[in-house]
Amino acid sequence: METRIAVIAIIVEDRDSAASMNSVLHEYAEYIIGRMGIPYREKGISLVSVAVDAPNEIINALTGKLGNIAGLTAKAAYSKA
């Protein structure tokens, strides 16, 4: 199956949602290339980027599950390659 490279940007506005986010990311661990989290303490949020290599449907499902968690915003940016 053809895969795509994408980066999922996540903004965590409610720290209580981090456990749910990590649970979803664990479900899709086989597709995750890497992740980086940056706490922005002055604003009380965290910024997380997750690089994935997966079929389009998987990326959409992962982004959708993350976006449905209260206190999170998630968007995907796809590579043209």
PDB file of C-alpha atoms in Angstrom:
ATOM      1  CA  MET A   1       0.000   0.000   0.000  1.00  0.00           C
ATOM      2  CA  GLU A   2       1.306   3.455  -0.903  1.00  0.00           C
ATOM      3  CA  THR A   3       2.269   5.678   2.000  1.00  0.00           C
ATOM      4  CA  ARG A   4       2.689   9.405   2.422  1.00  0.00           C
ATOM      5  CA  ILE A   5       4.886  11.498   4.665  1.00  0.00           C
ATOM      6  CA  ALA A   6       3.059  14.009   6.835  1.00  0.00           C
ATOM      7  CA  VAL A   7       3.502  16.109   9.929  1.00  0.00           C
ATOM      8  CA  ILE A   8       0.620  16.364  12.363  1.00  0.00           C
ATOM      9  CA  ALA A   9       0.650  19.582  14.355  1.00  0.00           C
ATOM     10  CA  ILE A  10      -1.076  19.370  17.728  1.00  0.00           C
ATOM     11  CA  ILE A  11      -1.843  22.232  20.090  1.00  0.00           C
ATOM     12  CA  VAL A  12      -2.583  21.047  23.621  1.00  0.00           C
ATOM     13  CA  GLU A  13      -4.623  23.679  25.446  1.00  0.00           C
ATOM     14  CA  ASP A  14      -5.760  21.428  28.309  1.00  0.00           C
ATOM     15  CA  ARG A  15      -3.020  19.410  30.011  1.00  0.00           C
ATOM     16  CA  ASP A  16      -5.602  16.843  31.138  1.00  0.00           C
ATOM     17  CA  SER A  17      -6.013  15.797  27.486  1.00  0.00           C
ATOM     18  CA  ALA A  18      -2.351  14.739  27.175  1.00  0.00           C
ATOM     19  CA  ALA A  19      -3.046  11.205  28.432  1.00  0.00           C
ATOM     20  CA  SER A  20      -5.733  10.698  25.785  1.00  0.00           C
ATOM     21  CA  MET A  21      -3.408  12.102  23.124  1.00  0.00           C
ATOM     22  CA  ASN A  22      -0.613   9.731  24.134  1.00  0.00           C
ATOM     23  CA  SER A  23      -3.028   6.790  24.090  1.00  0.00           C
ATOM     24  CA  VAL A  24      -4.085   7.578  20.509  1.00  0.00           C
ATOM     25  CA  LEU A  25      -0.478   8.076  19.418  1.00  0.00           C
ATOM     26  CA  HIS A  26       0.396   4.706  20.954  1.00  0.00           C
ATOM     27  CA  GLU A  27      -2.316   3.049  18.805  1.00  0.00           C
ATOM     28  CA  TYR A  28      -0.559   4.359  15.683  1.00  0.00           C
ATOM     29  CA  ALA A  29       3.033   3.878  16.879  1.00  0.00           C
ATOM     30  CA  GLU A  30       3.999   1.716  13.897  1.00  0.00           C
ATOM     31  CA  TYR A  31       3.474   4.701  11.558  1.00  0.00           C
ATOM     32  CA  ILE A  32       5.215   7.351  13.668  1.00  0.00           C
ATOM     33  CA  ILE A  33       8.690   8.380  12.529  1.00  0.00           C
ATOM     34  CA  GLY A  34       9.237  10.744  15.460  1.00  0.00           C
ATOM     35  CA  ARG A  35       7.656  13.401  17.609  1.00  0.00           C
ATOM     36  CA  MET A  36       8.658  16.600  19.331  1.00  0.00           C
ATOM     37  CA  GLY A  37       6.855  18.424  22.114  1.00  0.00           C
ATOM     38  CA  ILE A  38       7.474  21.984  23.224  1.00  0.00           C
ATOM     39  CA  PRO A  39       5.851  23.334  26.388  1.00  0.00           C
ATOM     40  CA  TYR A  40       4.989  27.021  26.107  1.00  0.00           C
ATOM     41  CA  ARG A  41       4.605  27.746  29.797  1.00  0.00           C
ATOM     42  CA  GLU A  42       3.960  31.471  29.398  1.00  0.00           C
ATOM     43  CA  LYS A  43       0.802  30.710  27.409  1.00  0.00           C
ATOM     44  CA  GLY A  44      -0.136  27.513  29.262  1.00  0.00           C
ATOM     45  CA  ILE A  45      -0.108  25.347  26.129  1.00  0.00           C
ATOM     46  CA  SER A  46       2.084  22.710  24.512  1.00  0.00           C
ATOM     47  CA  LEU A  47       2.974  22.337  20.850  1.00  0.00           C
ATOM     48  CA  VAL A  48       3.528  18.827  19.536  1.00  0.00           C
ATOM     49  CA  SER A  49       4.611  17.751  16.061  1.00  0.00           C
ATOM     50  CA  VAL A  50       4.362  14.139  14.953  1.00  0.00           C
ATOM     51  CA  ALA A  51       6.053  12.950  11.754  1.00  0.00           C
ATOM     52  CA  VAL A  52       4.338   9.952  10.146  1.00  0.00           C
ATOM     53  CA  ASP A  53       4.803   7.659   7.155  1.00  0.00           C
ATOM     54  CA  ALA A  54       1.454   5.980   6.538  1.00  0.00           C
ATOM     55  CA  PRO A  55      -1.351   5.459   4.041  1.00  0.00           C
ATOM     56  CA  ASN A  56      -3.554   8.512   3.576  1.00  0.00           C
ATOM     57  CA  GLU A  57      -6.497   6.851   5.364  1.00  0.00           C
ATOM     58  CA  ILE A  58      -4.374   6.156   8.443  1.00  0.00           C
ATOM     59  CA  ILE A  59      -3.115   9.744   8.617  1.00  0.00           C
ATOM     60  CA  ASN A  60      -6.685  11.027   8.311  1.00  0.00           C
ATOM     61  CA  ALA A  61      -7.927   8.617  10.992  1.00  0.00           C
ATOM     62  CA  LEU A  62      -5.120   9.546  13.386  1.00  0.00           C
ATOM     63  CA  THR A  63      -5.624  13.271  12.851  1.00  0.00           C
ATOM     64  CA  GLY A  64      -9.389  12.876  13.277  1.00  0.00           C
ATOM     65  CA  LYS A  65      -9.058  10.924  16.524  1.00  0.00           C
ATOM     66  CA  LEU A  66      -6.671  13.520  17.901  1.00  0.00           C
ATOM     67  CA  GLY A  67      -8.945  16.372  16.816  1.00  0.00           C
ATOM     68  CA  ASN A  68     -11.891  14.789  18.644  1.00  0.00           C
ATOM     69  CA  ILE A  69     -10.101  14.965  21.999  1.00  0.00           C
ATOM     70  CA  ALA A  70     -11.369  17.912  24.030  1.00  0.00           C
ATOM     71  CA  GLY A  71      -8.624  20.438  24.675  1.00  0.00           C
ATOM     72  CA  LEU A  72      -6.610  19.561  21.523  1.00  0.00           C
ATOM     73  CA  THR A  73      -6.397  20.930  18.010  1.00  0.00           C
ATOM     74  CA  ALA A  74      -4.775  18.751  15.334  1.00  0.00           C
ATOM     75  CA  LYS A  75      -4.020  19.415  11.656  1.00  0.00           C
ATOM     76  CA  ALA A  76      -1.957  17.461   9.121  1.00  0.00           C
ATOM     77  CA  ALA A  77       0.412  18.823   6.487  1.00  0.00           C
ATOM     78  CA  TYR A  78       1.329  16.402   3.707  1.00  0.00           C
ATOM     79  CA  SER A  79       4.488  16.041   1.671  1.00  0.00           C
ATOM     80  CA  LYS A  80       4.103  16.350  -2.085  1.00  0.00           C
ATOM     81  CA  ALA A  81       6.451  13.392  -2.556  1.00  0.00           C
TER      82      ALA A  81
END
